[in-house]
Short mmCIF file of C-alpha atoms and ligand atoms in Angstrom, two decimals:
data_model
loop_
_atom_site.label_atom_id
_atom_site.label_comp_id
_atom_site.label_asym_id
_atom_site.label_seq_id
_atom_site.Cartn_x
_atom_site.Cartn_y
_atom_site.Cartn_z
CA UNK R 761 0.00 0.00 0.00
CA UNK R 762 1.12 3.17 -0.80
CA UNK R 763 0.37 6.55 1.30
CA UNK R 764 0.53 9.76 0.37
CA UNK R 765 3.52 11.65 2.07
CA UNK R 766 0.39 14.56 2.81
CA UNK R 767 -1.49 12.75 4.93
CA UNK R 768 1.43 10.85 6.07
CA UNK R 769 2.90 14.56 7.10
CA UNK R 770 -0.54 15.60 8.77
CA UNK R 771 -0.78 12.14 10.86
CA UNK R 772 2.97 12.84 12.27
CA UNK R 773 1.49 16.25 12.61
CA UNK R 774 -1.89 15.65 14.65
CA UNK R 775 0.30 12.84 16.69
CA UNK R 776 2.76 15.58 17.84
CA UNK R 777 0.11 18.03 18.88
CA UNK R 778 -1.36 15.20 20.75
CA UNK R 779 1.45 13.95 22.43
CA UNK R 780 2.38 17.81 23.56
CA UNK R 781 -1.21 18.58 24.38
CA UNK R 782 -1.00 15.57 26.92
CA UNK R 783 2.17 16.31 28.77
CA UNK R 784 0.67 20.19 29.54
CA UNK R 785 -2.41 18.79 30.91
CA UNK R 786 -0.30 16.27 33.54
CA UNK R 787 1.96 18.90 33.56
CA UNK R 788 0.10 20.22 37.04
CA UNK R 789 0.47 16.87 38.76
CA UNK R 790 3.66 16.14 37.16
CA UNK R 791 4.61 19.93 38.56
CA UNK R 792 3.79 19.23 42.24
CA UNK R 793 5.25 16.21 42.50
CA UNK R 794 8.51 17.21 41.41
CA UNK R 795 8.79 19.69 44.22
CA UNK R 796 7.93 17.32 46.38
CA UNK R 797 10.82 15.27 44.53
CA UNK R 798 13.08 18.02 44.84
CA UNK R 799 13.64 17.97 40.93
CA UNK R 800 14.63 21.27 40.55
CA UNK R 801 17.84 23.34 41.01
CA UNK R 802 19.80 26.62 39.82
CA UNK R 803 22.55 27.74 38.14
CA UNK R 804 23.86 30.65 37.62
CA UNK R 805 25.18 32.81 34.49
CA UNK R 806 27.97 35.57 35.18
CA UNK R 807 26.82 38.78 34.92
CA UNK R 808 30.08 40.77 33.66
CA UNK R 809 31.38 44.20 33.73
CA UNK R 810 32.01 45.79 29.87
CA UNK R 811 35.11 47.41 30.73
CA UNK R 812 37.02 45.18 32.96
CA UNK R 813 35.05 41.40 32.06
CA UNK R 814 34.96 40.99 35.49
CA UNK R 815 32.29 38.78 37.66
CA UNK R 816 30.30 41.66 39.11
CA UNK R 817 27.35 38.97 39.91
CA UNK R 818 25.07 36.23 38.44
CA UNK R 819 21.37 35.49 37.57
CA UNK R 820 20.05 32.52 39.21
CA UNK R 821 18.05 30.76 36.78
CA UNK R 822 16.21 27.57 37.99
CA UNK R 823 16.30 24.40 35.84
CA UNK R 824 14.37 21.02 36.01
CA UNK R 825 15.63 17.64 35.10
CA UNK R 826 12.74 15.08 35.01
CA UNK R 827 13.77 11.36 36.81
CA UNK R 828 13.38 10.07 33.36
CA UNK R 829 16.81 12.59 32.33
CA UNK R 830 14.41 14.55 30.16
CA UNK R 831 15.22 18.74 31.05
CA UNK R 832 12.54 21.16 30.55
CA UNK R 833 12.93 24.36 30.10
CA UNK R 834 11.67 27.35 32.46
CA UNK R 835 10.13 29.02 29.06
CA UNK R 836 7.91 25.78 29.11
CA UNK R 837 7.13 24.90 32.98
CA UNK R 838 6.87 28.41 34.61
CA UNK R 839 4.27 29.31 32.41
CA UNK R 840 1.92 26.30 33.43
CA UNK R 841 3.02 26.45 37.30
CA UNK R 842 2.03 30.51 36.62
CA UNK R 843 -1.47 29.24 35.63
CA UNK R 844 -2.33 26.76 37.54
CA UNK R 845 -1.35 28.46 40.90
CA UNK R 846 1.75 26.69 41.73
CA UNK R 847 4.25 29.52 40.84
CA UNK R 848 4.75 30.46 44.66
CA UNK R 849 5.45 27.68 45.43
CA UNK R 850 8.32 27.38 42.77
CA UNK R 851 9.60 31.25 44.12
CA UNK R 852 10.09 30.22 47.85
CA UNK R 853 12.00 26.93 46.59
CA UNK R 854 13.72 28.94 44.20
CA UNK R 855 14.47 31.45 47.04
CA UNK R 856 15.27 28.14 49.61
CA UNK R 857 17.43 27.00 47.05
CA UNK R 858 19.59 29.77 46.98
CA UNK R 859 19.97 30.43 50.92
CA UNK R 860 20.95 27.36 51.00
CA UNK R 861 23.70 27.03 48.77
CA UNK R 862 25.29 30.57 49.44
CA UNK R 863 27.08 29.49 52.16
CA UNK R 864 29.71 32.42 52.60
CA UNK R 865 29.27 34.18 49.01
CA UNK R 866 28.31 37.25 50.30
CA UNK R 867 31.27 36.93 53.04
CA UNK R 868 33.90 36.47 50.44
CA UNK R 869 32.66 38.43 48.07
CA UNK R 870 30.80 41.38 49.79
CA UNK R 871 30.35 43.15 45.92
CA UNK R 872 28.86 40.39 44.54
CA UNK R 873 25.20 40.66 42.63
CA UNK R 874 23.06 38.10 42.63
CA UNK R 875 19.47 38.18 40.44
CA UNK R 876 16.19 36.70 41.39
CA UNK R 877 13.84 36.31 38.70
CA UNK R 878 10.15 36.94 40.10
CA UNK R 879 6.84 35.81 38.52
CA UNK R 880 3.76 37.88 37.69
CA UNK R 881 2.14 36.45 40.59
CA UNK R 882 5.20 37.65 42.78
CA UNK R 883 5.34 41.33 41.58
CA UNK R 884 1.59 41.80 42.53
CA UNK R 885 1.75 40.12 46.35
CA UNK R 886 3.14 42.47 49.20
CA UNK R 887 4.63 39.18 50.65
CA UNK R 888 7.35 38.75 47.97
CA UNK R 889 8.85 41.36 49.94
CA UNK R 890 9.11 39.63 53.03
CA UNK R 891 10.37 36.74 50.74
CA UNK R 892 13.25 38.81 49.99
CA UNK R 893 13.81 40.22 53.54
CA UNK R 894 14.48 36.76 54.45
CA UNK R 895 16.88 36.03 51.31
CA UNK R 896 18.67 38.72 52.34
CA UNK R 897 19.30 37.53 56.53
CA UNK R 898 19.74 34.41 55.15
CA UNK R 899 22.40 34.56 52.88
CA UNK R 900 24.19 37.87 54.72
CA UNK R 901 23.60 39.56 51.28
CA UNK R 902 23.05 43.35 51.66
CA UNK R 903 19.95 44.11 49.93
CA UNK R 904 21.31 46.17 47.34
CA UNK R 905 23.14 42.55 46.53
CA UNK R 906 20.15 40.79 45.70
CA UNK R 907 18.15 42.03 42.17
CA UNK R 908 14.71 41.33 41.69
CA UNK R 909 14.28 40.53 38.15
CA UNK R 910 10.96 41.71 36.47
CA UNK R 911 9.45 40.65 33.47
CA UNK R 912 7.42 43.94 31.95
CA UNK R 913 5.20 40.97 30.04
CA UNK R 914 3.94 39.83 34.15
CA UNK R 915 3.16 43.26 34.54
CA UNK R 916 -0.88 43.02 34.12
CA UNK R 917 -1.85 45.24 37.24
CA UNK R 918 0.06 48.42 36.87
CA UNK R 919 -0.39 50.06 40.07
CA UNK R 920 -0.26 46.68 42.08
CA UNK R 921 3.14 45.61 40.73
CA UNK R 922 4.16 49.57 41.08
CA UNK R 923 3.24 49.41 44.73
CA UNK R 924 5.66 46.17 45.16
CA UNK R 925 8.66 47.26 43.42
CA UNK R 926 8.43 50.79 45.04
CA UNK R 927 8.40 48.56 48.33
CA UNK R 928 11.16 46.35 47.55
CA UNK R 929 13.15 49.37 46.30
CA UNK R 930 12.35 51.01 49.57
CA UNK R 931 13.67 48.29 51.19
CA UNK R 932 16.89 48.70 49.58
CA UNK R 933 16.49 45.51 46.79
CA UNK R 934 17.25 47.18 43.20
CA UNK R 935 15.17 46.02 40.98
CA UNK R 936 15.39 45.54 37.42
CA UNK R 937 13.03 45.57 34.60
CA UNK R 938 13.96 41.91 32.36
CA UNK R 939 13.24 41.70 28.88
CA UNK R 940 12.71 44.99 27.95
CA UNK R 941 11.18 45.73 25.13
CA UNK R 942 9.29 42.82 24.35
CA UNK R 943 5.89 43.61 26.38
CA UNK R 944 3.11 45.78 25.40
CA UNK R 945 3.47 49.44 26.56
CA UNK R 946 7.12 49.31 27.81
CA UNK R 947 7.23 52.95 27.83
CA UNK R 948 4.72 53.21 29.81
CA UNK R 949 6.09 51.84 32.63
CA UNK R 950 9.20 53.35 32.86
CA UNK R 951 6.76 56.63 33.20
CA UNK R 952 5.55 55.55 35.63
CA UNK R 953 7.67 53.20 37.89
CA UNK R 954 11.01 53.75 39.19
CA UNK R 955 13.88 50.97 38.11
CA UNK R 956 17.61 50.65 39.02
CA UNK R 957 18.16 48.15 36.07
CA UNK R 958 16.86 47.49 32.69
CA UNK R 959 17.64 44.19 30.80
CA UNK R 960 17.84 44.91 27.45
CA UNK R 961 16.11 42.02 25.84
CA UNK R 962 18.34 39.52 23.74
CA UNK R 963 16.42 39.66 20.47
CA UNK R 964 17.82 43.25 20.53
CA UNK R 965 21.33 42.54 21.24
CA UNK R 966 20.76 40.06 18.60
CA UNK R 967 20.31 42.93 15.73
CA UNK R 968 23.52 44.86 16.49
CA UNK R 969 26.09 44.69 13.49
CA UNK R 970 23.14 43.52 11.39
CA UNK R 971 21.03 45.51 9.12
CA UNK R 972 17.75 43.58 10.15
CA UNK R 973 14.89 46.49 10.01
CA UNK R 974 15.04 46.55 13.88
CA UNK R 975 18.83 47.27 14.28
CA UNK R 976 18.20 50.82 15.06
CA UNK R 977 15.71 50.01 18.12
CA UNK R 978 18.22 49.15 20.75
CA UNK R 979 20.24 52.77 20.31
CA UNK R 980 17.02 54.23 21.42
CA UNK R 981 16.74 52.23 23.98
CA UNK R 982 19.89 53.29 25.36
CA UNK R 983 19.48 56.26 24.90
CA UNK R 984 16.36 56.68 26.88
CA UNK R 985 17.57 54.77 29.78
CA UNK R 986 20.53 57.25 29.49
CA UNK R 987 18.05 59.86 30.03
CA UNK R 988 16.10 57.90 32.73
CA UNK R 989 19.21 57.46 34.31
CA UNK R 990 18.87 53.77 34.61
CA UNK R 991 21.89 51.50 34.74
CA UNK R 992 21.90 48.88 31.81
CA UNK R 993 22.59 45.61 31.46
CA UNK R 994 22.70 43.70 27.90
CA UNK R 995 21.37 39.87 27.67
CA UNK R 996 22.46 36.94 25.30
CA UNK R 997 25.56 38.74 24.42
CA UNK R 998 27.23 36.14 22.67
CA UNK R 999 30.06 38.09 19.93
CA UNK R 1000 33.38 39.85 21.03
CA UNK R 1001 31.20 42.55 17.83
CA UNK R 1002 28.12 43.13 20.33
CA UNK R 1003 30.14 43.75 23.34
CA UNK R 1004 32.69 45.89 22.14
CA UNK R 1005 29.51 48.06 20.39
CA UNK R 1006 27.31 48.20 23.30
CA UNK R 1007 29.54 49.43 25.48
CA UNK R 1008 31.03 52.25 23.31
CA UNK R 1009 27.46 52.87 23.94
CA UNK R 1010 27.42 53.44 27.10
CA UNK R 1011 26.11 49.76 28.54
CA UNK R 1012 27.77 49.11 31.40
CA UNK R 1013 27.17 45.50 32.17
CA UNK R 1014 26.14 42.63 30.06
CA UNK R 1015 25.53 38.82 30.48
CA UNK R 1016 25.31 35.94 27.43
CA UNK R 1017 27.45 32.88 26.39
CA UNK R 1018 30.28 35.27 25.35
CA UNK R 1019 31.17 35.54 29.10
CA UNK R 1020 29.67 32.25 30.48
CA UNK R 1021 26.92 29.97 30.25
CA UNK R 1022 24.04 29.66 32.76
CA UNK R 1023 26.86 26.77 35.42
CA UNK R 1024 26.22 24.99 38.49
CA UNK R 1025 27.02 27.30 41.92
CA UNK R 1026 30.23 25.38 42.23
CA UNK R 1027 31.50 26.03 38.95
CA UNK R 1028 30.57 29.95 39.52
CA UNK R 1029 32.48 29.78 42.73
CA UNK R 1030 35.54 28.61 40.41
CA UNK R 1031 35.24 31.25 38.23
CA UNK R 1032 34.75 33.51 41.03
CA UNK R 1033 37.96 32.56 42.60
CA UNK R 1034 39.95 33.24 39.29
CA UNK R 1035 38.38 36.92 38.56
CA UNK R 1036 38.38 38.14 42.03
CA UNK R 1037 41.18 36.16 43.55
CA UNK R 1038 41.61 39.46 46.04
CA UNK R 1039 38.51 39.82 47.33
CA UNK R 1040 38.69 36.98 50.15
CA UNK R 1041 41.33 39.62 51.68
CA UNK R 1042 39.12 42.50 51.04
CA UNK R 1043 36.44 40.84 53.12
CA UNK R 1044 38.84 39.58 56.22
CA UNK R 1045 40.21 42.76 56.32
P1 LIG J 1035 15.49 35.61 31.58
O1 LIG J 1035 15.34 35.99 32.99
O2 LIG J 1035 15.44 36.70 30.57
O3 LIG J 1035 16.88 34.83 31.49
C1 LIG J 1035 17.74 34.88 30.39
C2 LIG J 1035 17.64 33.65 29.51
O4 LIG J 1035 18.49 33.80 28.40
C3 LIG J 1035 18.05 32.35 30.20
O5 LIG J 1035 17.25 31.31 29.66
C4 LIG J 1035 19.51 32.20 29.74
O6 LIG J 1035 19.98 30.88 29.81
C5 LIG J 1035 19.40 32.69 28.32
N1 LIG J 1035 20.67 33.20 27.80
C6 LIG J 1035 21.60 33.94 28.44
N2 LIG J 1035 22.62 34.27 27.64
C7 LIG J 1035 22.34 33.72 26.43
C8 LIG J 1035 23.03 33.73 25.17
O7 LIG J 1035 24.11 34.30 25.00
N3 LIG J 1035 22.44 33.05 24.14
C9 LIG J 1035 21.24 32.41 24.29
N4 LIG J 1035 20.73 31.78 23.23
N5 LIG J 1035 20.56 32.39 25.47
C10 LIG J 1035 21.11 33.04 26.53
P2 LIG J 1035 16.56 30.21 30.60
O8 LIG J 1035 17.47 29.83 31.71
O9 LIG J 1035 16.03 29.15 29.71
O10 LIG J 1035 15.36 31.01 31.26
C11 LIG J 1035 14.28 31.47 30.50
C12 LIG J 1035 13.36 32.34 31.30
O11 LIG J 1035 12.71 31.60 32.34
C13 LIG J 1035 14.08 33.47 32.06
O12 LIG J 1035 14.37 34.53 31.16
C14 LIG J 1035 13.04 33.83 33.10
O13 LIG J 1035 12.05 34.66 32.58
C15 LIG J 1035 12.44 32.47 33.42
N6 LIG J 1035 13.06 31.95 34.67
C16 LIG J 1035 14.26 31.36 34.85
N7 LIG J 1035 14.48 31.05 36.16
C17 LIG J 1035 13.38 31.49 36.84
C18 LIG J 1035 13.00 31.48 38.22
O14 LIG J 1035 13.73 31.04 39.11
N8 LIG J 1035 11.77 32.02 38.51
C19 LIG J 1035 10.95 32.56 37.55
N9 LIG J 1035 9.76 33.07 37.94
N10 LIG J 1035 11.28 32.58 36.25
C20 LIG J 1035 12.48 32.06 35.89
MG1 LIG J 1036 16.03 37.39 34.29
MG1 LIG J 1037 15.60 38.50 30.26
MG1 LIG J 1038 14.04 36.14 28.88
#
């Protein structure tokens, strides 16, 4: 029998769909019982100074590896635990997570920046700030060590999330505006709420040294966070090109495979040790 490769295509096709469909709606179930399983963990990606490629911090970026060996990525499961009501849960182990590995980072290294990503869920609740409070004792961090990372897309109830990240900046956490660029009205909230960072989305680092239509986008937005007077930091940076560029610009700090990969806390310790050899004498004395 012969089949035509059409329908052949559309039954690989409608098989694919199925099997993807399935694994979101066990996804829920499959969620909670990985926390319970203690499936996930973090690692961290270097954030870097232009000028000096130095280690000024890291982004702690959580990662789940299924007891099958199958990874799956945060784009895919924070998105489900976001709507079915299990985000929080993900923060505080997130949050946990960290504390616990820390250990003396902050001792050693008493410059050292470390980001938080927070969910939409997060930048709306009041008690994300006690969340952070208790990073902060926990770890010995100062506050202005630990970044809470906010994507403008989570951002659906303006004057709720403005009320939290004028808290948290209150309370001495900087916080930083992720992804820029890629929501809705992005403009509008840098009008209206204050930010010590702003991520400059990777799709836009992306277009520098190209003459894609877009190229010209991400001089304007350095130049308005120039005028905002917000500190900048460039994601996905992955070419010796885009670094050199951006920060003739004026970016200060930048993060992407050109400097390192998202690594597990030891490895970033390692690295640490090599860029800031001095600082363990800077601390004890
Ligand atoms: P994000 O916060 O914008 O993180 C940056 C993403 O870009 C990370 O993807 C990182 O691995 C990737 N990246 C960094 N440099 C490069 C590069 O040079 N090239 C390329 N191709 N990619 C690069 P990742 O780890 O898959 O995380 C995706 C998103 O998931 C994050 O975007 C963040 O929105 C979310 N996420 C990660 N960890 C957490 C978490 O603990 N809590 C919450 N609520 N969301 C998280
Ligand atoms: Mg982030
Ligand atoms: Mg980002
Ligand atoms: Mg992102």
């Amino acid at each position: 029998i012969t089949i035509p490769v059409g329908i052949l295509a559309s039954l690989l096709l409608a098989w694919s769909v199925f099997r993807i469909a399935k694994t979101r709606t066990a996804m829920p179930a499959v969620i909670k019982s990985a926390l319970k399983q203690r499936e996930f963990f973090l690692e961290y990606q270097p954030l870097v100074e232009l000028a000096t490629g130095r280690w000024i911090g890291a982004e702690a970026l959580i990662r789940w590896r299924r007891t099958t060996g199958e990874v799956v990525p945060p784009d895919i499961f924070i998105p489900v635990a976001e709507a079915c009501g299990l985000i929080q849960q993900i923060s505080q182990y997130v949050a946990k997570q960290f504390a616990s590995e820390a250990g003396d980072l902050f001792r050693r290294y008493p410059g050292f920046h470390v980001g938080i990503n927070v969910a939409a869920a997060d930048i709306h609740d009041e008690a994300t700030v006690l969340m952070f409070r208790e990073l902060a004792a926990a770890t010995g961090a100062g506050r202005n060590n630990i970044i809470v990372e906010a994507t403008e897309r989570s951002f659906t109830d303006h004057s709720r999330a403005a009320t939290v990240i004028k808290q948290m900046r209150q309370e001495g956490f900087p916080v930083a505006i992720d992804d820029f660029g890629t929501g809705y009205s992005s403009l509008a909230y840098l009008e209206r709420i204050r930010f010590d960072y702003l991520k400059i989305d990777k799709s836009f680092v992306d277009t520098v040294n190209t003459d894609a239509a877009t190229s010209g986008v991400v001089l304007h937005i350095i130049e308005m966070a120039k005028a905002l007077n917000i500190e900048m930091i460039a994601e996905g940076v992955e070419t010796e090109l885009q670094a050199q560029f951006l920060y003739e610009q004026g970016v200060r700090f930048g993060q992407g495979w050109l400097f390192g990969k998202p690594m597990p806390f030891s490895q970033l310790l390692e690295g640490l040790e090599k860029s800031m050899p001095m600082a363990n004498h800077q601390a004890d004395s």
